[in-house]
XYZ file of C-alpha atoms in Angstrom:
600
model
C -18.421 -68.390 13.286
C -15.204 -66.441 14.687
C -13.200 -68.034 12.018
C -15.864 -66.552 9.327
C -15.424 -62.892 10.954
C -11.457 -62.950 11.640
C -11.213 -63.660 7.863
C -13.699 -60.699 6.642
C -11.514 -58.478 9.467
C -8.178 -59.493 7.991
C -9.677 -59.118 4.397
C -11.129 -55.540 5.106
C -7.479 -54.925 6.718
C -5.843 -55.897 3.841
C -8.483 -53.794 1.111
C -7.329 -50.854 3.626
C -3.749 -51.296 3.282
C -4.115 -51.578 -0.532
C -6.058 -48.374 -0.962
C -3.650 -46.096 1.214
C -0.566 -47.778 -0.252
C -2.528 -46.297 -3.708
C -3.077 -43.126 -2.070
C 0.979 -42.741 -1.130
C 2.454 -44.173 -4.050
C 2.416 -43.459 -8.160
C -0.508 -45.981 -8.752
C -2.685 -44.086 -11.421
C -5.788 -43.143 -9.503
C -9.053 -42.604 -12.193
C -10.921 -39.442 -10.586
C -14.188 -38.238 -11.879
C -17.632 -36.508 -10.161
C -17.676 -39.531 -7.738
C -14.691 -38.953 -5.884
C -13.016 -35.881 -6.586
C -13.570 -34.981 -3.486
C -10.479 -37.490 -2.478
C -7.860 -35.280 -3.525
C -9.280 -31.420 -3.890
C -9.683 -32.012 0.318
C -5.962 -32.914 0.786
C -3.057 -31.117 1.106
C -0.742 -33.072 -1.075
C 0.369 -31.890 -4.564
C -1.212 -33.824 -7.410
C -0.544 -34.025 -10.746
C -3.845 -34.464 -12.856
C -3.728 -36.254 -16.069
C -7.085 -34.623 -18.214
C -6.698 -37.449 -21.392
C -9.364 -39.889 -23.290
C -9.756 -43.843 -22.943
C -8.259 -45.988 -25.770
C -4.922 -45.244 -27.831
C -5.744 -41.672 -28.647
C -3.163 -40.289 -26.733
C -0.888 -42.992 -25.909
C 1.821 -41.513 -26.689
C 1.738 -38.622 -24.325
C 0.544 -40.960 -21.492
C 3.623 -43.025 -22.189
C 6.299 -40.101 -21.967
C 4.663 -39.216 -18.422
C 5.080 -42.229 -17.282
C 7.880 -42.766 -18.656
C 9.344 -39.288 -17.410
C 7.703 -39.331 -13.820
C 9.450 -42.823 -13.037
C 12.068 -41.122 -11.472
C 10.238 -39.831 -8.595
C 8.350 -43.218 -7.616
C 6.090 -41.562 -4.715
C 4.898 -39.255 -7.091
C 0.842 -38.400 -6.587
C -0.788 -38.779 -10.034
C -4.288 -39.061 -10.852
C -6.460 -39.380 -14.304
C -8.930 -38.068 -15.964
C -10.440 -39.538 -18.808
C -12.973 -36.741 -20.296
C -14.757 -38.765 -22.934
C -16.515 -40.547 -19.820
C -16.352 -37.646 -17.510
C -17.091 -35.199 -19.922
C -19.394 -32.564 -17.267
C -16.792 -33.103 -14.574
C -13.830 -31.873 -17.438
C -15.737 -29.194 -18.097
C -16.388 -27.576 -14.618
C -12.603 -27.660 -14.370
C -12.131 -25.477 -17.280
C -10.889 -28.125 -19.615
C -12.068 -28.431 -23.279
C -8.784 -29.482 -24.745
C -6.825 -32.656 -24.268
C -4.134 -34.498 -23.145
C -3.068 -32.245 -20.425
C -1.575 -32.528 -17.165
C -2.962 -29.246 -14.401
C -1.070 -29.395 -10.910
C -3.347 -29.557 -7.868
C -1.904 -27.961 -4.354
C -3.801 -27.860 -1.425
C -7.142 -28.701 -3.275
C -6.421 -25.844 -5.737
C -5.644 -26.195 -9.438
C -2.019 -24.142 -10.132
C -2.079 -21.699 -13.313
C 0.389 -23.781 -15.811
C -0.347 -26.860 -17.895
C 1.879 -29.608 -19.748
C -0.330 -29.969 -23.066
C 0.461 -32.122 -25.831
C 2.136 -29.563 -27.927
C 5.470 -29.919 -25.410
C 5.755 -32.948 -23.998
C 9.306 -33.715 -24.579
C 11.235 -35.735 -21.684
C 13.376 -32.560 -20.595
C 10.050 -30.607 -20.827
C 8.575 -33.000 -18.785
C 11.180 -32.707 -15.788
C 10.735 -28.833 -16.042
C 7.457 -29.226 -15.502
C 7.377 -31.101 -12.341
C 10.646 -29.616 -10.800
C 8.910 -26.077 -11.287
C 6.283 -27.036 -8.868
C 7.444 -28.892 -6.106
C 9.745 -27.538 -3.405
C 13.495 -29.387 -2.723
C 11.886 -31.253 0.169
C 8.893 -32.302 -2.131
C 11.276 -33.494 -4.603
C 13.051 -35.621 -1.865
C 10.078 -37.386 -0.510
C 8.833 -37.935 -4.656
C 12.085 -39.609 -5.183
C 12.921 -41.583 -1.719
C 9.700 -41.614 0.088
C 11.910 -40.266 3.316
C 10.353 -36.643 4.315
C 12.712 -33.756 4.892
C 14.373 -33.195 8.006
C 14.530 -29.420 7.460
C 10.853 -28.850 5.887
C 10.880 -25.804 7.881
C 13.759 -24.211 5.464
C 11.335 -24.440 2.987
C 8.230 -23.178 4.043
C 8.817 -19.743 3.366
C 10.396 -20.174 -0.287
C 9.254 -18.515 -3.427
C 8.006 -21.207 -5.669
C 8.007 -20.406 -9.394
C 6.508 -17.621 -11.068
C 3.447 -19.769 -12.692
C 2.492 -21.181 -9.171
C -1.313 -20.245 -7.852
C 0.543 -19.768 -4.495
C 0.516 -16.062 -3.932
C 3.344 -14.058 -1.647
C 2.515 -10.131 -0.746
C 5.810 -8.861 -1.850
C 7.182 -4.771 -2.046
C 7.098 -5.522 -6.033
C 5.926 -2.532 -8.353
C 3.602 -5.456 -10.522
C 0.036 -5.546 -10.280
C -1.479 -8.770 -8.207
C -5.245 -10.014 -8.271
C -6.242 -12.560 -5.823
C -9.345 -14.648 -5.603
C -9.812 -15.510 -1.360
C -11.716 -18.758 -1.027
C -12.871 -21.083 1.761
C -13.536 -24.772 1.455
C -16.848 -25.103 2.746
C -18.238 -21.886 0.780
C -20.759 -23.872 -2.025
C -20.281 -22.027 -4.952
C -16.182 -21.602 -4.778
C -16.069 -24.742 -6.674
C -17.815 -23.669 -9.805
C -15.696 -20.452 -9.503
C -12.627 -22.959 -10.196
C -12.455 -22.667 -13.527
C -13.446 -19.613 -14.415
C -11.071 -17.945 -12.141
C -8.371 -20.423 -14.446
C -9.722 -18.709 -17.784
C -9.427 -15.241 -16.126
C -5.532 -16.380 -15.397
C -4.504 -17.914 -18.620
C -5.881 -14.557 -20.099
C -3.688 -11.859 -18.463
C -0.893 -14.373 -16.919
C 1.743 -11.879 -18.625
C 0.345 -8.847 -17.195
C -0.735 -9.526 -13.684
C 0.403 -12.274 -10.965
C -3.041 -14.187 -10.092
C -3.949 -16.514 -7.465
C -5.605 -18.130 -4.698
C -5.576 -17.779 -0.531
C -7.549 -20.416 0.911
C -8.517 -18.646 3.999
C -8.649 -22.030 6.249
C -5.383 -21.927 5.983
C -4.066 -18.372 5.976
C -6.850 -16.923 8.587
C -5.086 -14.092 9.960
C -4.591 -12.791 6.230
C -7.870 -12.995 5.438
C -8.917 -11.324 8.799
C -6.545 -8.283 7.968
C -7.905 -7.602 4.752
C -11.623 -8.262 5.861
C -12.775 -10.992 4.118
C -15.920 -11.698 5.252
C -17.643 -13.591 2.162
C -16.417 -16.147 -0.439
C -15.556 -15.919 -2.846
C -13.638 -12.263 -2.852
C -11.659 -10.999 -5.634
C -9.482 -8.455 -4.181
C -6.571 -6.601 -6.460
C -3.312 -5.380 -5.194
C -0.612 -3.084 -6.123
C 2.489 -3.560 -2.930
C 0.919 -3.701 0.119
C -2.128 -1.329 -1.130
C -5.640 -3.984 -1.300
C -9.272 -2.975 -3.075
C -11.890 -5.531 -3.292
C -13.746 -5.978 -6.378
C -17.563 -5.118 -5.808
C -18.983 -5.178 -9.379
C -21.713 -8.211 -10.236
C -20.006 -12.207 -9.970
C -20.539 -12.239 -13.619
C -17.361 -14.201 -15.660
C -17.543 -10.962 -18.380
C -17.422 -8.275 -15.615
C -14.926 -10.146 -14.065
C -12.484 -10.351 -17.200
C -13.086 -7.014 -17.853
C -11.980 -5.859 -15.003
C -8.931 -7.675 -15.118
C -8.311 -6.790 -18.669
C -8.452 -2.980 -17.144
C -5.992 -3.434 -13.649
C -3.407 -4.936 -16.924
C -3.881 -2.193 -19.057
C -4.426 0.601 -16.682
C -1.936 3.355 -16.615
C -2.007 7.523 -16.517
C -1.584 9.138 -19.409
C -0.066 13.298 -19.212
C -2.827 15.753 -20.656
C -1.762 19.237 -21.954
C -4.684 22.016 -22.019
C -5.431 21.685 -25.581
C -6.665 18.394 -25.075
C -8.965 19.045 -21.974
C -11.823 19.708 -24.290
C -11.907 16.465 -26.401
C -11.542 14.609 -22.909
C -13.869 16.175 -21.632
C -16.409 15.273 -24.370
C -15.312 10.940 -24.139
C -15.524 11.058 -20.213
C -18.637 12.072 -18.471
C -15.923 11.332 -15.972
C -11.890 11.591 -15.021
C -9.350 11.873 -12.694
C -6.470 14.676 -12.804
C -3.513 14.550 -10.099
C -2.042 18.164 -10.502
C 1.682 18.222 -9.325
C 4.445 21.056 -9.419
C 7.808 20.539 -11.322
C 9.289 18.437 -8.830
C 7.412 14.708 -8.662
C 8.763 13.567 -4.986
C 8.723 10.101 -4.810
C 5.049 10.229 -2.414
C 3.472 11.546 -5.106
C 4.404 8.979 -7.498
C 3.208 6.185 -4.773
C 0.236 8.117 -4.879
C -0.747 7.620 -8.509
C 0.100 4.108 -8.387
C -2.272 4.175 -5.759
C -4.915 6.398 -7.832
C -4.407 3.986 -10.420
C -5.380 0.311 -8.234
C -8.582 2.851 -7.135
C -9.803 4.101 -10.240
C -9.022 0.660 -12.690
C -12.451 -0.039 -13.985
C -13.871 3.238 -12.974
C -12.591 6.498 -14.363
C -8.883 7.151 -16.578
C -6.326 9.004 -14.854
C -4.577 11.782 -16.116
C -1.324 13.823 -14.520
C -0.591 17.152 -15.632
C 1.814 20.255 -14.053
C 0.076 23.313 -16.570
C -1.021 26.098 -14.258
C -3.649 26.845 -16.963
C -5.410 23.727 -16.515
C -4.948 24.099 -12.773
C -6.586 27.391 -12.992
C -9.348 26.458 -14.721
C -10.348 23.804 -12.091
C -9.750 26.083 -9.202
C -6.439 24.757 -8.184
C -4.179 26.739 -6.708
C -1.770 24.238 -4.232
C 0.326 21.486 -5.309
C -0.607 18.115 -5.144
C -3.955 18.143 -5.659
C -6.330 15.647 -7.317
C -9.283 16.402 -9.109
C -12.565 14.594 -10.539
C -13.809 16.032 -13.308
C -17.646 15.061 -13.902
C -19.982 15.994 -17.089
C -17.218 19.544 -16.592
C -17.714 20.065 -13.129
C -14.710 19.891 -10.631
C -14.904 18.483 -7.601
C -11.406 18.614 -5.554
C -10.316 16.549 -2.840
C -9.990 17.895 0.500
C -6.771 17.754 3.027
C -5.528 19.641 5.617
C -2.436 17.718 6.250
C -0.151 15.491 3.654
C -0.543 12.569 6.084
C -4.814 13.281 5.362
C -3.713 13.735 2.098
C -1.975 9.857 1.638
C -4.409 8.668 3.384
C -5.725 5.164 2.093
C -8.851 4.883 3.398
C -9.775 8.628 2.831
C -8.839 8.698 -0.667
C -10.760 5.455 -1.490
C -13.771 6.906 0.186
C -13.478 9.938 -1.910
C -12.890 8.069 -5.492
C -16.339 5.613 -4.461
C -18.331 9.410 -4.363
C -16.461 11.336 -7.059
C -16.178 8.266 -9.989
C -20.074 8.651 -10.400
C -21.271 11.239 -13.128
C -23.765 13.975 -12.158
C -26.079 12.430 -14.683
C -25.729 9.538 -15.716
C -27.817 6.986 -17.504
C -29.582 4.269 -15.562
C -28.606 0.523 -16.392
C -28.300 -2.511 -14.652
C -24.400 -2.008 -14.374
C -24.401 1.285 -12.464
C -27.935 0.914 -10.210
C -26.198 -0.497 -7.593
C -23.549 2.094 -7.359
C -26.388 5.253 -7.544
C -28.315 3.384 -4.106
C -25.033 4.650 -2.217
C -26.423 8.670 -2.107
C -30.129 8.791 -0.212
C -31.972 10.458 -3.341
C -32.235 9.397 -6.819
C -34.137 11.983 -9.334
C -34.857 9.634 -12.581
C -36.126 10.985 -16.079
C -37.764 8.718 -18.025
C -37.255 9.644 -21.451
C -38.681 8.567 -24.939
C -35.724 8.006 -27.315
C -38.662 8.498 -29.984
C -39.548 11.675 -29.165
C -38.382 15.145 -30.904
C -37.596 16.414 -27.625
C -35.407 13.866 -26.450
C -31.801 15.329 -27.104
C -33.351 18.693 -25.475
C -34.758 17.033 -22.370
C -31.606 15.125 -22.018
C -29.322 18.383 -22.162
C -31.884 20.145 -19.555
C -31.434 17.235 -17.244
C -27.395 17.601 -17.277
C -28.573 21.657 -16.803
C -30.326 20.650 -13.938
C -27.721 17.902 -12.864
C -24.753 20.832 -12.576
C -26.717 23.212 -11.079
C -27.426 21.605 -8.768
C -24.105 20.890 -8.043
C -23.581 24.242 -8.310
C -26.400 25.192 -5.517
C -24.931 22.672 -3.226
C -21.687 23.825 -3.388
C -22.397 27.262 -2.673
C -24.371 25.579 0.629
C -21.217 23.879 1.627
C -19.131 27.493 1.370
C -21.808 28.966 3.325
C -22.006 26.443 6.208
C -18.222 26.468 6.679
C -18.092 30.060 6.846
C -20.570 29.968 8.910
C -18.776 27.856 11.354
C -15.566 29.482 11.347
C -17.314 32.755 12.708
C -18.714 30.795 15.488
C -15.316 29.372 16.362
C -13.857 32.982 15.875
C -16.400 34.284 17.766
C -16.408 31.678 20.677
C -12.524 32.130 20.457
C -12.492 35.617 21.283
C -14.739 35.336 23.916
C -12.773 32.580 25.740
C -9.903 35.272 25.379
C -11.344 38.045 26.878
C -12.351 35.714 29.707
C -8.524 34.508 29.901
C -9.565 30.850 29.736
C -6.429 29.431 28.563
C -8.300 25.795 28.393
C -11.129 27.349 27.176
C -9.208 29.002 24.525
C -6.798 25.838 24.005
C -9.545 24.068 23.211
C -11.369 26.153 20.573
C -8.422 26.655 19.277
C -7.697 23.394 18.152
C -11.068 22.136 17.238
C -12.102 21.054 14.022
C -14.493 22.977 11.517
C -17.167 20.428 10.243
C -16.818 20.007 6.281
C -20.114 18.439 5.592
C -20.469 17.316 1.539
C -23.591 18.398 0.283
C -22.752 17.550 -3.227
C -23.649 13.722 -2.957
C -27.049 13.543 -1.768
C -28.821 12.789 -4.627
C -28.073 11.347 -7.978
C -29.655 12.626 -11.670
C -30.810 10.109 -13.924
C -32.508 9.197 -16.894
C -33.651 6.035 -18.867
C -35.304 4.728 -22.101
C -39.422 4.844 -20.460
C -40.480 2.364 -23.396
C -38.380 -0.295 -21.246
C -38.930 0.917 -17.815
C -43.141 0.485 -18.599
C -42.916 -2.683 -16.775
C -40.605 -2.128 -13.694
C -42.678 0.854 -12.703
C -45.621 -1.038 -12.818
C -44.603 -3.727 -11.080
C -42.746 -2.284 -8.516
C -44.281 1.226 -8.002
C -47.709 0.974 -9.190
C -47.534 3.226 -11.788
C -49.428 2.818 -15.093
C -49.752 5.849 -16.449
C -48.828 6.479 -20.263
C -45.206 7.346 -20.342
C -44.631 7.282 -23.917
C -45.330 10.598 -25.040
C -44.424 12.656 -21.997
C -41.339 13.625 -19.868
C -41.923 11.688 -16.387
C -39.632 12.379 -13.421
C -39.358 10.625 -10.099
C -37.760 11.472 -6.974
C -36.825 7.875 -4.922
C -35.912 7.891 -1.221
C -33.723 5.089 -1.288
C -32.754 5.420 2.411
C -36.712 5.192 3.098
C -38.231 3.077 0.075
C -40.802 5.647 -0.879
C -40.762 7.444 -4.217
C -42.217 10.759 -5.065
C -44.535 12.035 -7.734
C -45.321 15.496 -6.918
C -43.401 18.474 -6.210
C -43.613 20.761 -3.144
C -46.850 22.704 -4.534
C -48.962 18.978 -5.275
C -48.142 19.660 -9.395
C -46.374 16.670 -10.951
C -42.665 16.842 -11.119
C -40.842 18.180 -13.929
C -37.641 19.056 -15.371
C -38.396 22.334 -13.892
C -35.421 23.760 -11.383
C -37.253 26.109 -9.085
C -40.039 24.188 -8.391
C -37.711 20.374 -8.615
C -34.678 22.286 -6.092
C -37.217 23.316 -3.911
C -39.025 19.317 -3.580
C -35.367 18.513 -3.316
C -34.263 20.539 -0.400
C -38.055 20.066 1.714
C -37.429 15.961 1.352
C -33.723 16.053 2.621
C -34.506 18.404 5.237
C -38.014 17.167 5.937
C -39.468 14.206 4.198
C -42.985 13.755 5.796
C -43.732 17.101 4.199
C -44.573 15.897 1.011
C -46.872 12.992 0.081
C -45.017 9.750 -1.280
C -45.958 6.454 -2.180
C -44.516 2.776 -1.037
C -42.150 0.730 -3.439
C -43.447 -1.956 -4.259
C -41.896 -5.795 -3.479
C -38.725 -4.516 -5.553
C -35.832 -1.844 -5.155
C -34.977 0.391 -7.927
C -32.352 -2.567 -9.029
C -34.638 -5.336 -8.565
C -34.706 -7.864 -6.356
C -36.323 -7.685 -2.804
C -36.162 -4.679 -1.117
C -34.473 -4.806 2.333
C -37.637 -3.810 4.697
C -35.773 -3.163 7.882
C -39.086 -4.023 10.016
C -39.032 -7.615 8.830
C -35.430 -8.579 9.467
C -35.623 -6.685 13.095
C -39.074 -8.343 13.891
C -37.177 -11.056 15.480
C -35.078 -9.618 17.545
C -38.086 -7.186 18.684
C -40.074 -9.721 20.023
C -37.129 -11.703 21.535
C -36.436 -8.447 23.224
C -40.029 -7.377 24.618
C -40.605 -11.404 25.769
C -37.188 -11.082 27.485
C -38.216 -7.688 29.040
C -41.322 -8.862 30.064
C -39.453 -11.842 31.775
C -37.290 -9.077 33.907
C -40.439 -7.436 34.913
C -42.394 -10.621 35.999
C -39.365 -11.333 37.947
C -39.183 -8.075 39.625
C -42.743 -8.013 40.559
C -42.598 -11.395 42.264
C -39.453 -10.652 44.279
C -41.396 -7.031 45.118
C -44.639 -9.076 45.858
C -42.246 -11.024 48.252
C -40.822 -8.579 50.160
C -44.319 -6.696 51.095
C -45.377 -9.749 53.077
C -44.785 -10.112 56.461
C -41.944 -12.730 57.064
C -43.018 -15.938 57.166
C -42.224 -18.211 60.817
C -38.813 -19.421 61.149
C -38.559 -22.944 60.201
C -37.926 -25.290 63.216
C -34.869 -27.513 63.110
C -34.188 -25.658 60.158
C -35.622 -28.104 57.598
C -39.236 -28.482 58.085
C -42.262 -26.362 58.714
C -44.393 -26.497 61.517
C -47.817 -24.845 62.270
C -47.197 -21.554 64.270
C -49.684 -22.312 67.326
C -47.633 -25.574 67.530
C -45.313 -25.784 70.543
C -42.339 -28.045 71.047
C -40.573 -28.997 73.996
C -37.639 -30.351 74.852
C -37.397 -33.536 77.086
């Protein structure tokens, strides 16, 4: 019986020893679904052979072998895709023989295919993308002494592994975590994104497990994150997960540059863009202002063209009158961005907070691309229009009336209110001097006139009603006939009630007085006017976020643990109001109180 179970223990023993001499050495390792988790959770480099079974492509498998001989310790795995065909194709590989390079569980941007497989080729390939202590260990199996020289080395250019450098090229870097479930699948299409614009922007990969305090600086919160960078300067992509959207986007940070306008061709730009972006400058371009266009430009890729110009006549007409100074142009109407300092006016976070307002058209069409973007301003005012209709191109040019007069009325609120507030500052001020306050007067002084934006409260829109029939039944309740009328609703999307009638109980309508008016009485008051509930959807689709159901929870943990204090409280006050109890005797046990002791 012990002989019988020392010979399974020496025989598991030696199955052990087998399988991590396999794992350490250049024995061909077959990977597929089953166990691919063996190597994409290590930290070694592996180089992954994607090939078929039989003598297809023996004679590529031969040079590799043949080639990696010389660095015995090598890690090398195989694929063979006619059997794992679905686990081939979530890595992003439809052609074959090829060899991808896996680091730290990530695949690395360049291939060996079978169009180059030549012996020197084949040495290139592998010295490219291992470091000099790498190559040491491949080739004598004795680690490096000084693996600390190393660490902070540049590999080559077609490495994953990405370096914030001072550079002037563009960078785009997908932040993953191990555990996150879907990074996986992300894999390979973050590999077709790469092989697509490799000449035009460095991409790659920061597994956050490992670089934590990276991640934590740039805020990376949820994985995966696609964040672009231009130097030091970081914007995270927010559009839809969607592989299209995503190459898009990187097929605009590649080809995204600002293009010089001259007056005479404001008009025809005018007409392509519902909106733009002009950075007015002087003669002299200091060296700031051309780090802030390259700044402009990682802001507004995917959003809105840039333009730079220095003609006072085109400065003139957009109410420009100090140099720098950019400017969004939307559906005609400038909008100019506010500084009182140059250090407000290079301000990251202030100018990427202005471009998320002013890249959004005053009226703009409503589509599944753009909804999520219009739930950012508290009021949406959508037309429903019938591309049938005679009226259509008329109702649609009355809504852009509407649109930039409003605008218009805002702006001439915001004026108001400021001056407004700089007479009670002057006025405060010279009070405080005739009291001769000086910290009174100090202290107006100094203080800061509120610049509150009026302009981005609500947002004009209009759709095609013949496909909206069904969302606004379904998630509004409305089933009235839209087909042959104009239909306009007002949306609280702060609240998740929409509106139906105007001030005066008449249906809304692409009326101004009596639309400005409901306008103004909802932001200023909103119970005034009757609304109606959303339904289970938001204006995008998809749940709406009911505040009272995610903060039920916490309510009643809150009121129990309240009502805990107080039952507490009451006891300990109940307590106190009775007259004291009798001493204990001895100290440890109670006796009745007409009971006497005595000592012997």
């Amino acid at each position: 019986m012990i002989f019988s179970s020392l010979s399974y223990f020496f025989g598991f023993l030696v199955l052990a020893f087998a399988l991590a001499e396999s794992l350490v050495s250049n024995e061909d390792i077959y990977l597929g679904t089953h166990n691919a988790s063996s190597i994409l959770e290590t930290r070694n480099i592996w180089f992954v052979t994607f090939t078929k079974s039989g003598e297809a492509f023996k004679e590529f498998d031969d040079m590799w072998e043949a080639t990696s001989s010389a660095y015995p310790n090598l890690h090398h795995a195989k694929v063979l895709c006619d059997l794992e065909f679905e686990f081939c194709k979530s890595q992003g590989v439809l052609e074959y023989p090829q060899i991808v390079v896996l680091r730290n569980g990530v695949w690395m941007r360049n291939v060996l295919d079978d169009s180059n497989h030549s012996v020197r080729s084949t040495l290139e390939f592998i010295e490219a993308h291992v470091t000099p202590c790498e190559m040491e260990f491949f080739k004598s199996g004795f680690k490096c002494l000084t693996e600390e020289k190393y660490e902070g080395e540049h590999l080559d250019s077609q490495e994953a592994v990405f370096e914030l450098e001072e550079d002037e090229s563009w960078k785009r870097v997908n932040t993953l975590r191990k555990p996150c479930p879907d990074c996986f699948q992300w894999e390979p299409i973050w590999l077709s994104i790469t092989r697509n614009v490799a000449e035009e922007l460095t991409m790659g990969y920061v597994n956050c497990d490992a670089e934590e305090e990276l991640c934590a600086y740039y805020e990376v919160n949820k994985f995966p994150t696609f964040i672009a960078f231009q130097q030091l300067d970081a914007l995270k992509y927010e559009g839809p997960l969607d592989y299209r959207e995503l190459l898009h986007y990187a097929n605009q940070l590649a080809s995204y540059k600002t293009l010089h306008i001259q007056p005479q061709e404001i008009e025809l730009v005018e007409g392509l863009y519902p909106t733009f972006f002009i950075f007015f400058h002087d003669y002299a371009l200091t060296l700031e202002d051309e780090q802030s266009i390259k700044r402009m430009e990682l802001y507004l890729a995917g959003n809105a063209p840039l333009f730079q110009s220095d003609s006072t006549t085109l400065a003139n007409r957009y109410g420009v009158h100090t140099f720098p100074a950019f400017v969004s142009v939307r559906n005609g109407e400038p909008f100019l961005y506010h500084a009182n300092t140059p250090r407000q006016f290079r301000s990251h976070e202030r100018v990427r907070n202005w471009i998320r307002q002013a890249s959004i058209p005053l009226v703009s069409e409503l589509s599944p691309s753009n909804c999520h973007k219009m739930l950012g301003r508290q009021l949406s005012v959508i037309a429903l229009l019938n591309p049938e209709s005679e009226t259509y191109l008329e109702d649609r040019a009355s809504l852009l009336k509407l649109g930039k007069h409003w605008f218009q009325f805002q702006k001439r609120r915001e004026r108001n209110f400021i001056s407004h507030q700089r007479v009670k500052k002057y006025t405060a001020l010279t009070k405080a001097k005739r009291s001769k306050d000086s910290k009174k007067i100090k202290r107006i002084k100094y203080s800061v006139v509120e610049h509150p934006i009026f302009t981005e409260s609500v947002s004009f829109l209009w759709t095609d009603s013949t496909v909206w029939q069904t969302w606004l039944l379904t998630n509004l309740g409305y089933s009235e006939n839209l087909i042959n009328k104009v239909t306009v609703f007002i949306i609280d999307n702060e609240r998740e009630v929409f509106y139906t009638q105007g001030q005066d109980g008449r249906p809304l309508e692409l009326d101004e007085p009596s639309l400005f008016s409901t306008l103004t009485a909802i932001l200023d008051n909103a119970h005034t006017i009757s609304h109606q509930n959303m339904g289970k959807a938001t204006i995008c689709g998809g749940k709406a976020y009911n505040r009272s159901v995610y903060f039920k929870p916490f309510i009643y943990c809150l009121i129990l643990f309240l009502s805990c204090i107080m039952i507490i409280l009451l006891i300990q006050k109940r307590r106190r109001s009775q007259p004291p109890r009798t001493q204990p005797i001895l100290g440890f046990m109670d006796f009745h109180p007409l009971l006497t002791v005595k000592a012997d």
